[in-house]
Short mmCIF file of C-alpha atoms and ligand atoms in Angstrom, two decimals:
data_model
loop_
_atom_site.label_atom_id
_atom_site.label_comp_id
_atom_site.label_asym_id
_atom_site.label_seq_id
_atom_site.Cartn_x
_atom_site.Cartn_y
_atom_site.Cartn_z
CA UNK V 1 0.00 0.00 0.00
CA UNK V 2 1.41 3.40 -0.48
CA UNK V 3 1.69 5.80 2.28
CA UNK V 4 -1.19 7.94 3.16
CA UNK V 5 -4.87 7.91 4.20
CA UNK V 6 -7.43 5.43 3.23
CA UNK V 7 -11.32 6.64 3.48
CA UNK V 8 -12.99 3.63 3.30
CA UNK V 9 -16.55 3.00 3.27
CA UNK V 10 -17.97 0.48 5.37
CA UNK V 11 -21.41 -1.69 5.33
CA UNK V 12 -24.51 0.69 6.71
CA UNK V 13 -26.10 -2.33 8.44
CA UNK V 14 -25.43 -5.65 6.73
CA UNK V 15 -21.91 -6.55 7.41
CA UNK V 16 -21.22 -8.92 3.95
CA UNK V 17 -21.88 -5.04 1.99
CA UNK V 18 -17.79 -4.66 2.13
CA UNK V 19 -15.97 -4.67 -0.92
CA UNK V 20 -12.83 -6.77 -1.57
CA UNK V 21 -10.78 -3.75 -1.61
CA UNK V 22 -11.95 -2.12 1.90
CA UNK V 23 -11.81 -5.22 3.26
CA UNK V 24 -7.96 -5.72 1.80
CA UNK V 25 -7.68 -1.78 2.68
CA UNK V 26 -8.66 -2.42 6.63
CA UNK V 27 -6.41 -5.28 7.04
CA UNK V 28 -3.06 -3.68 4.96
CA UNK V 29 -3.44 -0.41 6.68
CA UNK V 30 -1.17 0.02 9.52
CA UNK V 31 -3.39 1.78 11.48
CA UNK V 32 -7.74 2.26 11.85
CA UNK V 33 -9.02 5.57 12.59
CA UNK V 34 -12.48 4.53 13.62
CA UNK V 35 -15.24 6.54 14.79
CA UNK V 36 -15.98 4.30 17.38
CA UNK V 37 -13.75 1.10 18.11
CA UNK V 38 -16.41 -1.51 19.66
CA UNK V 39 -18.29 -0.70 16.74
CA UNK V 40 -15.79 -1.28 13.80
CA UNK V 41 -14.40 -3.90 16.27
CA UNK V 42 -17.89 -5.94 14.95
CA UNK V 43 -16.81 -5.70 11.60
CA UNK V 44 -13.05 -6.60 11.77
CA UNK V 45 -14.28 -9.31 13.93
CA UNK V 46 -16.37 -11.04 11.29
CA UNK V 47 -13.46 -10.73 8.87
CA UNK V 48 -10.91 -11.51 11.11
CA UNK V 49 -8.57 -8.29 10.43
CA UNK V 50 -6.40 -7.86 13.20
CA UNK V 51 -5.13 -4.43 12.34
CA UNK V 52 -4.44 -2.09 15.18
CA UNK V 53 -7.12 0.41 16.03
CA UNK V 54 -7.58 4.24 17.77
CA UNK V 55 -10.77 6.49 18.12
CA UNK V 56 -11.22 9.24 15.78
CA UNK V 57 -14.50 11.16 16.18
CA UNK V 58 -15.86 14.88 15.80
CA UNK V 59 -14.29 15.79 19.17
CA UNK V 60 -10.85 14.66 18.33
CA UNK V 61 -11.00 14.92 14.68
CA UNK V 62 -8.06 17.83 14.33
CA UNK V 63 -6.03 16.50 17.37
CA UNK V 64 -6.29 13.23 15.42
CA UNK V 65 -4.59 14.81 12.64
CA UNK V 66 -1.19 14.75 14.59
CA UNK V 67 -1.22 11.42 14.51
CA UNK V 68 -1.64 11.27 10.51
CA UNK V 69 1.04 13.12 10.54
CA UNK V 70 3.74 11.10 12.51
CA UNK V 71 2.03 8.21 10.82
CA UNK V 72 2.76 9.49 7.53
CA UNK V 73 6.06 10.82 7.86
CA UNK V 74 6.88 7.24 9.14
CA UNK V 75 5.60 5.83 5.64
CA UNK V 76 3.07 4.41 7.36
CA UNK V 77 -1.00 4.06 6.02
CA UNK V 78 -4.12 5.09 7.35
CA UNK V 79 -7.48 3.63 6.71
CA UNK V 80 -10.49 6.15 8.02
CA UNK V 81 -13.71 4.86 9.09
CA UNK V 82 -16.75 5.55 10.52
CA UNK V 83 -19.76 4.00 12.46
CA UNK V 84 -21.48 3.26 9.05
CA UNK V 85 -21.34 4.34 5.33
CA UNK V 86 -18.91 6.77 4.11
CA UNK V 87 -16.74 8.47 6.07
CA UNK V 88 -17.18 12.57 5.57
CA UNK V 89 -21.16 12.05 4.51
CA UNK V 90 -22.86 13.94 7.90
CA UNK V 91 -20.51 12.06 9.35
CA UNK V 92 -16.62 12.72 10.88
CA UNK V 93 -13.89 12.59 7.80
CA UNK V 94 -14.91 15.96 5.87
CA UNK V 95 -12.14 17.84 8.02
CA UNK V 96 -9.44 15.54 8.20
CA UNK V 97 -9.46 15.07 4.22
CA UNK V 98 -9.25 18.82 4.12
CA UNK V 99 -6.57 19.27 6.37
CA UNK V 100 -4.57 16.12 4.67
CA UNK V 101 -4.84 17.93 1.16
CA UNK V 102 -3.21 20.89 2.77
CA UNK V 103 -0.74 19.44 4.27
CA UNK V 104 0.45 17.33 0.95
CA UNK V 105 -1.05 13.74 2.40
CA UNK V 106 -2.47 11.72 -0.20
CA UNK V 107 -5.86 10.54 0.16
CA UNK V 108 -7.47 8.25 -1.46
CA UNK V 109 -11.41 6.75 -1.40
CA UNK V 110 -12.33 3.38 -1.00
CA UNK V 111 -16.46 3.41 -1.95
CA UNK V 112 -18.78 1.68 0.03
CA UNK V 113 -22.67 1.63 0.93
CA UNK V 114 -24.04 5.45 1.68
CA UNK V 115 -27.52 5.38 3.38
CA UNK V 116 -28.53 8.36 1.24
CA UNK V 117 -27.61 6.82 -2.04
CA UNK V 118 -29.24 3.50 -0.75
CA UNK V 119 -32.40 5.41 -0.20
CA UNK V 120 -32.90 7.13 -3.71
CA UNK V 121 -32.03 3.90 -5.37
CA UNK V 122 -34.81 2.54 -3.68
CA UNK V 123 -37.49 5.14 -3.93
CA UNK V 124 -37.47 5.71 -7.50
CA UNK V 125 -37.21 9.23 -7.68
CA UNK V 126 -33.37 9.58 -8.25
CA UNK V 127 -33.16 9.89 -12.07
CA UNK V 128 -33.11 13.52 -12.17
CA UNK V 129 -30.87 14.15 -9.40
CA UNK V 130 -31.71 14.72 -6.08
CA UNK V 131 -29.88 17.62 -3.09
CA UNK V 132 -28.70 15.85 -0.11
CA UNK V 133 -29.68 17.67 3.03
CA UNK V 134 -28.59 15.16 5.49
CA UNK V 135 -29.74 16.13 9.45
CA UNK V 136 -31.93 19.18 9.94
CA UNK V 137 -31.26 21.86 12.46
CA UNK V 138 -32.74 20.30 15.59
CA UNK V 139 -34.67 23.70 17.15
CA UNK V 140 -37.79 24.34 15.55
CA UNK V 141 -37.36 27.80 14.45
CA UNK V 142 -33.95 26.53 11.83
CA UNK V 143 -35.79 24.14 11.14
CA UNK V 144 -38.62 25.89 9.71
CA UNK V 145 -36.44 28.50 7.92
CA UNK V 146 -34.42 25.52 6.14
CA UNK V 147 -37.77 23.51 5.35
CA UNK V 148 -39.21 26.62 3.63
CA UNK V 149 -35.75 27.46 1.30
CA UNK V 150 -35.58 23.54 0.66
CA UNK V 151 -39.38 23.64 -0.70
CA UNK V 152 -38.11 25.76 -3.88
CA UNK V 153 -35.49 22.55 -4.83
CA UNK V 154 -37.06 21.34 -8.45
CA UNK V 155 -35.08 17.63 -7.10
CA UNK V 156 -36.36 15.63 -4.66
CA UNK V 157 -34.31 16.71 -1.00
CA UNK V 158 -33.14 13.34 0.84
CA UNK V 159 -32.70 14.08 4.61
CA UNK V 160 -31.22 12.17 7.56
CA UNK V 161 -33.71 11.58 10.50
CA UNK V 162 -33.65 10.57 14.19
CA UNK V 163 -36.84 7.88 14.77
CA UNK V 164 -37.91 10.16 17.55
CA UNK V 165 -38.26 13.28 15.12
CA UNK V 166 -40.11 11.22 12.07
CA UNK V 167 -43.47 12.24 12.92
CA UNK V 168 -42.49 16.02 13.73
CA UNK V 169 -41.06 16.25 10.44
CA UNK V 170 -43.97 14.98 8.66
CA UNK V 171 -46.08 17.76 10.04
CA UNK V 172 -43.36 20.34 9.50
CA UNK V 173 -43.87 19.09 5.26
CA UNK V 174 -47.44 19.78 5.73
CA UNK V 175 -47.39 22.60 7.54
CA UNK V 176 -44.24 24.84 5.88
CA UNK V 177 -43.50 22.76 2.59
CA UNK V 178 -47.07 22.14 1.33
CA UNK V 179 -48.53 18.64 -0.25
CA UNK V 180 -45.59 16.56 -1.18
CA UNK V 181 -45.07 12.31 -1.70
CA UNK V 182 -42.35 11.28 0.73
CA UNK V 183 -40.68 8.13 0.62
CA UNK V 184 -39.17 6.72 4.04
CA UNK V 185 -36.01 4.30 3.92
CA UNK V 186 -36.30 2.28 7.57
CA UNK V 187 -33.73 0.47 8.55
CA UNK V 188 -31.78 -0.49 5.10
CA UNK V 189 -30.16 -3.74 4.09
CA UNK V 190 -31.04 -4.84 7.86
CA UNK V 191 -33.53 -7.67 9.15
CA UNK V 192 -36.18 -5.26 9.32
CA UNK V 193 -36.06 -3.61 6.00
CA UNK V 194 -38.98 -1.41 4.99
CA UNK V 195 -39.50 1.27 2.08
CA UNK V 196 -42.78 3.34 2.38
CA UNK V 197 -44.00 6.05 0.17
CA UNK V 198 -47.45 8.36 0.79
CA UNK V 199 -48.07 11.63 1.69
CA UNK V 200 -46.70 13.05 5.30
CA UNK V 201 -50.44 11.93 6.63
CA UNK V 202 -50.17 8.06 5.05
CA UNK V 203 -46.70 8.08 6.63
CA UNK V 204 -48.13 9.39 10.22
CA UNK V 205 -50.59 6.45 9.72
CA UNK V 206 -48.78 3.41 8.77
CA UNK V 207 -46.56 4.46 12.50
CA UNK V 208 -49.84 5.10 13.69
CA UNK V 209 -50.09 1.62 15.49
CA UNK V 210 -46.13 0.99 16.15
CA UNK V 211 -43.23 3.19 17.25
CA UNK V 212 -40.87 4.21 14.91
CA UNK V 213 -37.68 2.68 15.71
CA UNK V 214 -34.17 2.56 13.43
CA UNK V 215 -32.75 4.64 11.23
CA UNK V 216 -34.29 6.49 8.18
CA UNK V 217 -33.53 8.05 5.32
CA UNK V 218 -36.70 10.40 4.66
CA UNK V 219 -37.16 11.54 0.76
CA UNK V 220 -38.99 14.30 -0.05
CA UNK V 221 -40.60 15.27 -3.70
CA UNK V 222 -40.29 18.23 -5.49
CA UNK V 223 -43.31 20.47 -5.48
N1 SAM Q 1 -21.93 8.34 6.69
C1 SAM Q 1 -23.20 7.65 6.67
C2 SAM Q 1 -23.58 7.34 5.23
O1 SAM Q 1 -22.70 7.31 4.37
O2 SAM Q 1 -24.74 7.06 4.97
C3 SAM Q 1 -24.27 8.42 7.40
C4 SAM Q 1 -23.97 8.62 8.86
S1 SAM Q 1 -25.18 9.54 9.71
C5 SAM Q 1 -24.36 9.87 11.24
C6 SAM Q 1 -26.30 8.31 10.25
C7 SAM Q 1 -27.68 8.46 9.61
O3 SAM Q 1 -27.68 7.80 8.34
C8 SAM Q 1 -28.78 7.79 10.40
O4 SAM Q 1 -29.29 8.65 11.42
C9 SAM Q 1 -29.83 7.55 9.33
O5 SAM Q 1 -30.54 8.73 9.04
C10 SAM Q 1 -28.93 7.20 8.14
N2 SAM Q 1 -28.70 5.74 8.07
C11 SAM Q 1 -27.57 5.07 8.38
N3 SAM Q 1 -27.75 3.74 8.20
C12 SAM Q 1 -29.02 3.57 7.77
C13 SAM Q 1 -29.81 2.45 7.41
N4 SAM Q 1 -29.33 1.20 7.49
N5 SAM Q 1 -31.09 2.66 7.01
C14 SAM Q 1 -31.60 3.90 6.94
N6 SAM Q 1 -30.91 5.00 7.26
C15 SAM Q 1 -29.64 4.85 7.68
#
């Protein structure tokens, strides 16, 4: 492997959606930056990869970068990962690939499964582009201003959502955006798979009698 850092994508819930070369990648590297270690430990478990690990997350992301350093200038590689997906996607990365161009350190990508492009695949409504959004302010007030600019977008806006704030969000469409179809992406490539599409009220319903529970990917049409 050639010195430098390694963003590698890693499976968003079904651990056999690796590739070869990640999986080559993670056990070459000399070192894991991982976004959580008990978590990627799951993975490099199940492929037995025994390469050493440390923690990099959004509070040590730039301190981290110290360490890329020595690493590098010891000809050493670096494979980045996070929790799930691709690293730098709402999630930890963005900063350290910034601050590695700067500084001269190669990077290079190693694709993987992203929850967003998982999502438009299956919906449907991806063949004319879509704007990634990712996680919504959390107050109500940035909420509402960002809801209100994103209603102009002639592509369909794919957002990241907590379970807790699924139903809030579908009456912030109603009430700010307007009538739109959403689709809803629950829990992809795991057990519990689901895909629903419907207006924010069908949505509300089909929760109506269960709680919403794992992760979503919430799709919204254009107007
Ligand atoms: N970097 C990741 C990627 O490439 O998709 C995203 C990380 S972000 C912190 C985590 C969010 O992604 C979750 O809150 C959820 O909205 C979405 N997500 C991750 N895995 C998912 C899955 N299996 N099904 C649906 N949404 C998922």
């Amino acid at each position: 492997m050639e010195t430098g850092v390694y963003i590698v994508g890693t499976p968003i819930g079904n651990l056999e959606d690796i590739t070869a070369r990640a999986l080559r990648t993670l056990r070459e590297a000399n070192v894991i930056m991982a976004e959580d270690t008990r978590h990627t430990g799951i993975l490099l478990a199940r492929y037995e990869i025994r390469t050493p690990m440390v923690s990099c997350h959004k509070f040590n992301e730039a301190r981290r970068f110290e360490r890329i350093q020595s690493e590098f200038a010891q000809g050493r590689s670096i494979a980045l990962v996070t929790d799930a997906g691709m690293p730098g996607i709402s999630d930890p990365g963005a900063r350290t690939v910034r601050m590695c161009r700067e500084a001269g350190i190669p990077v290079w990508v190693i694709p993987g499964p992203c929850a967003a492009s998982a999502a438009v695949s299956l919906s449907g409504m991806g063949d004319a582009g879509y704007h990634f959004e990712g996680f919504l302010p959390h107050k109500s007030g940035g909420r509402r201003r960002r809801l209100e600019e994103l209603s102009h977008e002639p592509v369909p806006v794919v957002f990241y959502e907590s379970p807790y704030r699924l139903i809030k969000l579908m009456n912030e469409i109603e009430q700010f955006v307007g009538p739109r179809q959403i689709f809803v992406g629950r829990e992809l490539t795991k057990k519990f798979e689901e895909g629903i599409s419907g207006t924010p009220a069908e949505i509300r319903a089909s929760f109506e009698k269960r709680t919403v529970k794992g992760e979503l990917v919430v799709i919204m049409a254009p107007a």
